[in-house]
XYZ file of C-alpha atoms in Angstrom:
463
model
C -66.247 127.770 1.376
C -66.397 124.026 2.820
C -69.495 122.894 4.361
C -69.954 120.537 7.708
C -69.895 117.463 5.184
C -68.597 118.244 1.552
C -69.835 115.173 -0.845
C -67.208 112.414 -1.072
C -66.924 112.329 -4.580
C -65.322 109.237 -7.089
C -62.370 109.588 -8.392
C -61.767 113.325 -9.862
C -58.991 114.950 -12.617
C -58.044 116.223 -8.895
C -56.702 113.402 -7.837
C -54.439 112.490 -10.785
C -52.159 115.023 -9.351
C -51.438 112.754 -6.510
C -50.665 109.511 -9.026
C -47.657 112.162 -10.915
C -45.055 110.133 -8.923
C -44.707 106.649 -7.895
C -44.961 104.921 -5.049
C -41.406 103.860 -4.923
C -40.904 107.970 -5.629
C -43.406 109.151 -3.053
C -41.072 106.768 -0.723
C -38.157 108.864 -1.227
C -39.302 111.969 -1.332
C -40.657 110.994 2.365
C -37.379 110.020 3.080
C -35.660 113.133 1.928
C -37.938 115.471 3.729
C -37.722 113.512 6.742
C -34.123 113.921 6.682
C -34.338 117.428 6.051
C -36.362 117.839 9.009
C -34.702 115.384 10.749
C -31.619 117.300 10.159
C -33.534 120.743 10.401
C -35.402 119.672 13.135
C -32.015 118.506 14.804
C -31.265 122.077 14.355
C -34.153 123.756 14.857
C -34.641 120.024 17.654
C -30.521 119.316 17.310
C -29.611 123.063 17.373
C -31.985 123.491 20.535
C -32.019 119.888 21.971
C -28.024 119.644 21.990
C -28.245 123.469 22.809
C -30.114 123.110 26.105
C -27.151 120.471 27.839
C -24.345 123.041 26.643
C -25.691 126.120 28.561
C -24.358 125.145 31.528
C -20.737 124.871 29.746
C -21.109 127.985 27.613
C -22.219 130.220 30.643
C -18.824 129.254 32.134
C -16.782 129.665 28.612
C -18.439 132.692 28.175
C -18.166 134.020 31.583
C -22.173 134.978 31.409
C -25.365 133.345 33.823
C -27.215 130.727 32.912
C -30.103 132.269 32.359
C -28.752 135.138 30.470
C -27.487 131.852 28.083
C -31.040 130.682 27.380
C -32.080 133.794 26.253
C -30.208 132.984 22.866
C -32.583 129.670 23.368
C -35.745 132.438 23.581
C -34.172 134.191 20.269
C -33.312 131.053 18.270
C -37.168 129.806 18.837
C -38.143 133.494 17.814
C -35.830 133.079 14.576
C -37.906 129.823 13.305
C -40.994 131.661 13.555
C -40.082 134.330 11.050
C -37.782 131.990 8.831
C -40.515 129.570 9.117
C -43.041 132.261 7.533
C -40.754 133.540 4.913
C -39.267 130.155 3.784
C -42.812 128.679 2.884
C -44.521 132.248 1.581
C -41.531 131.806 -1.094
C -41.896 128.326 -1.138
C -45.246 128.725 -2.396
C -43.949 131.631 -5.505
C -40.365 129.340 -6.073
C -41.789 126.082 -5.423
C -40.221 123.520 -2.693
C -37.376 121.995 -4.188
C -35.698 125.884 -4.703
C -36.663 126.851 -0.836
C -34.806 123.882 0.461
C -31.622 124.489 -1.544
C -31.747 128.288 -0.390
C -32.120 127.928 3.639
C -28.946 125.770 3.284
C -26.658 128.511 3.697
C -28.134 130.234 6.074
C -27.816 127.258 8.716
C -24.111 126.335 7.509
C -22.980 130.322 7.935
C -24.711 130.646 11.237
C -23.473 127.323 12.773
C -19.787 128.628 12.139
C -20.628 131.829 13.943
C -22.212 130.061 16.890
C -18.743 128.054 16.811
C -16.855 131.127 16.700
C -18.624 133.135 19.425
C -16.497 134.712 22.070
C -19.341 137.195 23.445
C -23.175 137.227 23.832
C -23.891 139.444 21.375
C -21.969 137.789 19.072
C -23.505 134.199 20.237
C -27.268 135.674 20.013
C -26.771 137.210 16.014
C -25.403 133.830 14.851
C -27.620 131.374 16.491
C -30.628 133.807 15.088
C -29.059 133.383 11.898
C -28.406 129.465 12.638
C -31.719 129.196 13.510
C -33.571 131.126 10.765
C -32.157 128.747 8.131
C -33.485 125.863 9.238
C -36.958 126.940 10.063
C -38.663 125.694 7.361
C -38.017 122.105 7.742
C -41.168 121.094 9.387
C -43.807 123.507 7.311
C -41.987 122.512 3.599
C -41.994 118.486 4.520
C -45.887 118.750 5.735
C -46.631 120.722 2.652
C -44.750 118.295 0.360
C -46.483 115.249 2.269
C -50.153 116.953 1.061
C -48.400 117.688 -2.532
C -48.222 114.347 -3.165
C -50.277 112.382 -1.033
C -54.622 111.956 -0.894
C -56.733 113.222 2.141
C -57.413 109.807 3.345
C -53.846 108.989 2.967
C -52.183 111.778 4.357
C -52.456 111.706 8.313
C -50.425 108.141 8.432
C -47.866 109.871 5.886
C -47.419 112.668 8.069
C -47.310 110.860 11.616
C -44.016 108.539 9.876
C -42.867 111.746 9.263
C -43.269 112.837 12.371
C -41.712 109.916 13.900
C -38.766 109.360 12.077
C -37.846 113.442 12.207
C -38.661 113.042 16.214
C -35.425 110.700 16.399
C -33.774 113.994 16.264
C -35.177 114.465 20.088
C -33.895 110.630 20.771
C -29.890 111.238 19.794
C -29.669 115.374 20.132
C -29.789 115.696 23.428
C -27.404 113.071 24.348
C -25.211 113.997 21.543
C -25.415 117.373 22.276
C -24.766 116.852 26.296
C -21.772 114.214 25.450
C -19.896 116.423 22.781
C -19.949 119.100 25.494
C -18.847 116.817 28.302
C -16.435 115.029 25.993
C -15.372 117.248 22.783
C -16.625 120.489 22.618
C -19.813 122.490 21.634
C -17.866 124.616 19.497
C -17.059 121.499 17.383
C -20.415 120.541 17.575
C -21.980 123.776 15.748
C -18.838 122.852 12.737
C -20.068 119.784 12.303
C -24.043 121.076 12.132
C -22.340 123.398 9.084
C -20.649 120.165 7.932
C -24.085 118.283 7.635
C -25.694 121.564 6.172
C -23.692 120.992 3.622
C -24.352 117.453 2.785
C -27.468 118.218 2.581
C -27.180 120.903 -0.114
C -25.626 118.147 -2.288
C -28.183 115.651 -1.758
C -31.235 118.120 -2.481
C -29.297 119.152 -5.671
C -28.905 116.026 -7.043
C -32.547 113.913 -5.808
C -35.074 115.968 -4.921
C -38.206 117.060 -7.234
C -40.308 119.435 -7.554
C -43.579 118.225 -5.747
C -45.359 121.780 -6.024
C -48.630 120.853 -7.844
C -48.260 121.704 -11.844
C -49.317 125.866 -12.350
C -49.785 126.706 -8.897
C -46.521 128.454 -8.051
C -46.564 131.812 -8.478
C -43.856 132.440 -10.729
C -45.486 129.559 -13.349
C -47.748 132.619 -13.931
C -45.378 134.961 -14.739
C -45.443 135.904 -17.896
C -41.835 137.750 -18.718
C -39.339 135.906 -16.510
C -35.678 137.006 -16.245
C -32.877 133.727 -16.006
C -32.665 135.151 -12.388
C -36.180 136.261 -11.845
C -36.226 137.805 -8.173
C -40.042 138.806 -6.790
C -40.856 140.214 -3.684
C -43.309 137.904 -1.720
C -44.654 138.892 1.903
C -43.838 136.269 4.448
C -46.266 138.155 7.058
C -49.497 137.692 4.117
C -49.577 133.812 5.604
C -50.987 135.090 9.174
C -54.189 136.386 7.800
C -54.872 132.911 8.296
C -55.196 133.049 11.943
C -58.580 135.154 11.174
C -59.935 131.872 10.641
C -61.269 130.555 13.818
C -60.670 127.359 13.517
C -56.985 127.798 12.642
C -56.214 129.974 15.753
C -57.777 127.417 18.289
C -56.488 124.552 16.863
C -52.570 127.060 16.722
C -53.967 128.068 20.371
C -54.497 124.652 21.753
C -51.494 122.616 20.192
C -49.361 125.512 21.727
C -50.596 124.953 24.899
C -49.897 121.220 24.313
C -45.966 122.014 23.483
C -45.692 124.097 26.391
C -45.957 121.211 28.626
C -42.982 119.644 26.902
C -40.891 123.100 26.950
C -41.615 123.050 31.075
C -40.398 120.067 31.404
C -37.117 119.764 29.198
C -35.704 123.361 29.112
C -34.776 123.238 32.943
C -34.064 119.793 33.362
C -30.813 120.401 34.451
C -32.085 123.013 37.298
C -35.024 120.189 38.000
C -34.123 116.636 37.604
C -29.996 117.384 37.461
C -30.519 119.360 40.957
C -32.886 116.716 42.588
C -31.257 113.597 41.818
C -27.707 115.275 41.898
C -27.138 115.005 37.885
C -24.190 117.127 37.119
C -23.107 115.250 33.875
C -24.209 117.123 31.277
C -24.010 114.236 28.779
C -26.337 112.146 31.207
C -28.654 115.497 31.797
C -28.716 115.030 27.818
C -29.628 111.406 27.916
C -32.535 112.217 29.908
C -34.190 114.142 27.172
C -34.060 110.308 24.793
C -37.616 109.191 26.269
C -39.359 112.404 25.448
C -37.992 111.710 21.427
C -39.213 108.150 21.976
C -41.981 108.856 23.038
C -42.905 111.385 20.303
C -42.284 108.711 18.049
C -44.696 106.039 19.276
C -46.934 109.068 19.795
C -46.664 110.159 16.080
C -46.549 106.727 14.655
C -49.905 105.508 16.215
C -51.793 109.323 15.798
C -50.894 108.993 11.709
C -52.981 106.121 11.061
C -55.200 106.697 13.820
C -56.654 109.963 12.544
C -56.575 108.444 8.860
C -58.964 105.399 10.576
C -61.456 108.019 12.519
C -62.007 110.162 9.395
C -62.929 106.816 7.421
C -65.178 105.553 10.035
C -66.962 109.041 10.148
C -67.404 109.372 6.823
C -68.982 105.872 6.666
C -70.987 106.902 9.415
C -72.078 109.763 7.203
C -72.675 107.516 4.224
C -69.774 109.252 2.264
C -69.637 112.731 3.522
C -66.668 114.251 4.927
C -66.660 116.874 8.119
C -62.962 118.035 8.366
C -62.890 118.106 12.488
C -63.699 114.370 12.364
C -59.377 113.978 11.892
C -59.495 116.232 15.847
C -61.592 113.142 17.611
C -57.649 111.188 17.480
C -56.855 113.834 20.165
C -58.193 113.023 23.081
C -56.744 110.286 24.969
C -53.614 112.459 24.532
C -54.261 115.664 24.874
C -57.205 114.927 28.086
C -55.593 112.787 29.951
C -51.530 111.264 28.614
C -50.207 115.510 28.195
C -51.564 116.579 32.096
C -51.197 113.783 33.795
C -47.263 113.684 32.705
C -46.431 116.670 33.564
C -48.549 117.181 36.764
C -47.251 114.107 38.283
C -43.780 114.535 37.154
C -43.532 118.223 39.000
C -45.479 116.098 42.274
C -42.519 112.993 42.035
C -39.547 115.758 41.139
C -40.734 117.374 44.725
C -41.594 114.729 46.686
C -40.222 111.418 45.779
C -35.864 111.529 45.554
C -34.062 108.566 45.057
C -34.057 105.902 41.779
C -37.256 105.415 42.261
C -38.022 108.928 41.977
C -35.788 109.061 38.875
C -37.182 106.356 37.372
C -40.975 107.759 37.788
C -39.614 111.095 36.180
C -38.289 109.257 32.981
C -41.466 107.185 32.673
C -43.920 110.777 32.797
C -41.046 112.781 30.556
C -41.972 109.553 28.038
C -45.396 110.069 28.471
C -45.361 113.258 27.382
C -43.671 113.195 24.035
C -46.509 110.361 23.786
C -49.596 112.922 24.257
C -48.217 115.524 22.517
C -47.614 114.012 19.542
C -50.800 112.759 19.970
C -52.458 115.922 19.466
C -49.988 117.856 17.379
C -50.516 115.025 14.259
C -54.164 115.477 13.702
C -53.806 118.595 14.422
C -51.422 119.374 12.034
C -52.946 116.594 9.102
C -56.235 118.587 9.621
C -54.478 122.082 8.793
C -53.658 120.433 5.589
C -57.230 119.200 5.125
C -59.092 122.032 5.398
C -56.153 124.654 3.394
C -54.883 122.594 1.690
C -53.530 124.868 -1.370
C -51.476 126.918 1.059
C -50.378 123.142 3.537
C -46.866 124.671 3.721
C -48.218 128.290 4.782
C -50.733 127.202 7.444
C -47.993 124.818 9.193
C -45.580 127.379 9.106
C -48.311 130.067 10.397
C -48.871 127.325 12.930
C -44.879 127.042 13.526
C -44.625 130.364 13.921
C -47.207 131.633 16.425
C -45.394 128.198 18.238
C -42.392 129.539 18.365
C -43.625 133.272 19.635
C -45.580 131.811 22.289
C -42.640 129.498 23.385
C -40.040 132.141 23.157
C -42.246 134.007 25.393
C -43.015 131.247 27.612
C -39.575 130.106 27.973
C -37.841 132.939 29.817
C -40.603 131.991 32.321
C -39.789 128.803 32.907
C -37.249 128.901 35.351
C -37.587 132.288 36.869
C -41.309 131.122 37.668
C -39.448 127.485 39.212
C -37.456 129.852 41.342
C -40.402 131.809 42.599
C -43.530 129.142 43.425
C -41.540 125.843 42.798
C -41.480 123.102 40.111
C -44.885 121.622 41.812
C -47.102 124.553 40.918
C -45.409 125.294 37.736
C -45.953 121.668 36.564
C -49.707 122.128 37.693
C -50.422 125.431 35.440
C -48.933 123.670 32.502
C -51.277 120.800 32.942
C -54.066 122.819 33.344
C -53.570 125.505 30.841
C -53.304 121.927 28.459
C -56.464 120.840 29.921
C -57.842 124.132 28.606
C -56.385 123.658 24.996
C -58.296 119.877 24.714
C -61.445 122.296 25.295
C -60.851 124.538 22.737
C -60.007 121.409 20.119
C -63.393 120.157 21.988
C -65.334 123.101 20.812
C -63.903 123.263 17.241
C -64.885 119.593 17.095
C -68.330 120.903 18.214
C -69.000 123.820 15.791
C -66.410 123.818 13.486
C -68.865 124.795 10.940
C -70.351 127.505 12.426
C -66.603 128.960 12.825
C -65.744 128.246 9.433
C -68.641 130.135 7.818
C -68.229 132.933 9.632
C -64.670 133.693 8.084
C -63.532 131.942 4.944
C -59.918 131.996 4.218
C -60.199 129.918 1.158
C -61.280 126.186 2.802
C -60.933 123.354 0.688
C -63.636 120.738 -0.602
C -63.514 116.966 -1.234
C -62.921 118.619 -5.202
C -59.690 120.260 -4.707
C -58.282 118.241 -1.943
């Protein structure tokens, strides 16, 4: 078990692992995972981002309600929770490089159903399966990033990765809103199965194995067949969650997203109905300042968590306390994530106009700035403190997301029916108020809460 402040040590065997590729290598392999998410992300971001302007046409194609469309929303989030758990719990016996090539199918098969669909059941199986292939995107890359990178090195690594993926929520949305103005969401999903498989080709060809050396599970089996098949349990990952600092951290990042879900999934019932929006490729453009600012959000929390961990360990005179990485948090998640979202639901009722549309864009910006802000250390700190299982804590994380949200969502607009966008906005600001107390208190005694369950914590020595 890790204590408060595990001895910085010098340079250990450990660390050779991270010198196995070269900097010029580790580049790439950035790049590559980036793109994976940034093309899984567009799918499980692109899939839902350009999903969320199309409902509007597909309720019409389909001859179904719109809220009876955004249930298939609910189910795709609920699919990359349990792909997201399964993808990395074999990840972790197959290694990385085999997990990527695998999910590819999945996503291709699944966006050719969605592009076939003529009925809602029919639309809900395939945009599971759609969705369930591409769930592992943002779990593998963050468990790559901490396969090849150092603890002090990591949080900057993963906010670039975080900000170049989050490009996906610049161009989706508008891409997904003009295609269904201009061309057709059909052809949309055809040309997600298109760049599916793309990427199977590139992965094939370029990307390593990063998995440290004798840590995969089937390195220690000892009679392997050519095809060797083994039955790994995606659902062993959760135990995790028995950790308390893993659940409040899960608990309070969740609340975090939520504010972002509240504001984007009925923008076209919000915004598009208050400033009379009925374009669904502008109702799509509207979503480009969230992605932007989730990328100046992740870009500045990277090195910014990296910096307060240094300066604490100085402090410390060379010891290390994991929860120093959660101080980056809270300018975003205290003040940047409630105020957006409170204020927006206060302009979107009270102020019409440009002006009022203007004021809108500038909070939905905001907001992809906080909650960046607090997902990176957050997520750079999962990594820290379990950091032989990176991939299976993210995608634990990912997971108990994607439940909450799926949940969450099919309240969204029902509950902006019944009390109004005002007092909707208000609960999501203060239930994300709430989660910057729990990160407050983890900060506070995150050793106490780590000694009283140990789910296999790492030290300065093995990370």
């Amino acid at each position: 078990m890790v204590s408060e402040e595990s001895p910085l040590l010098a340079s250990t065997a450990h660390e050779a692992i991270y010198d196995r590729f070269a900097s010029y290598q580790k580049r790439w392999i950035v790049f590559h995972v980036s793109f994976r998410r940034g093309t899984d992300e567009h799918r499980s971001v692109f899939v839902q981002a350009t999903f969320v302007p199309s409902i509007p046409q597909i309720a019409k194609d389909l001859d179904l309600t719109h809220t009876i469309v955004s249930l298939s929303f609910s189910l795709s989030i609920l699919a990359s929770a349990i792909g997201a758990l399964v993808w990395t719990a074999y990840s972790s016996f197959y290694g990385r490089r085999s997990i990527y090539l695998w999910g590819m199918p999945s996503l291709c098969v699944g966006s050719c159903g969605v592009a076939l669909s003529t009925s809602l059941q029919s639309l809900l199986f395939w945009r599971f399966v759609q969705a369930f292939g591409c769930a592992g995107a943002l779990s593998l890359g963050t468990g790559v990033i901490g396969d090849i990178y150092k603890l002090d090195e990591r949080g900057t690594v993963i906010g670039v990765f975080f900000g170049v993926t989050l490009l996906g929520h610049v161009i989706a949305p508008f891409l997904g809103g003009a295609a269904t103005k201009y061309w057709s969401w059909r052809n949309l999903h055809y040309c997600l199965g298109a760049w599916g498989m793309l990427e199977i080709l590139l992965i094939y060809l370029s990307f390593p194995e990063t998995s440290h050396p004798g840590t995969r599970g089937i390195d220690k089996v000892t009679r392997r067949r050519w095809i060797h098949i083994a039955w790994v349990n995606p659902m062993s990952s959760l135990w995790l969650l028995r950790s308390p600092n893993l659940f409040a951290v899960m608990l309070a990042s969740a609340l975090m997203i939520n504010t972002a879900y509240v504001l984007l999934v009925p923008m076209a019932y919000t915004i598009g109905v208050r400033y009379g929006i009925t374009n669904e490729a502008i109702i799509g453009a509207c979503f480009l300042p969230n992605g932007l600012g989730g990328f100046t959000g992740a870009l500045v929390a990277g090195p910014l968590s990296d910096i307060v961990v240094r300066r604490w360990r100085e402090k410390r005179r060379g010891v290390w306390c994991p929860e120093d990485r959660l101080r980056a948090t809270w300018i975003g998640g205290l003040f940047i994530v409630p105020l957006s979202i409170g204020v927006s639901g206060l302009i979107t009722t009270y102020i019409g106009g440009p002006v009022g549309f203007v004021l809108n864009i500038l909070c939905i910006y905001a907001n992809g700035v906080g909650v960046e802000s607090v997902l990176n250390p957050i997520n750079s700190y999962n990594v820290d403190i379990v950091h032989s299982r990176s991939a299976e804590v993210t995608a634990v994380c990912m997971a108990s997301w994607s439940l909450i949200m799926s949940t969450t969502t099919t309240l969204i607009i029902p509950s902006i029916e019944r009390i109004g966008v005002v007092w909707t906005d208000i609960i999501a600001a203060v239930l994300a108020v709430i989660g910057q107390g729990i990160i407050f208190l983890t900060i506070r005694y995150g050793n106490r809460m780590r000694a009283s369950m140990d789910v296999g914590f790492s030290t300065m020595e093995n990370n």
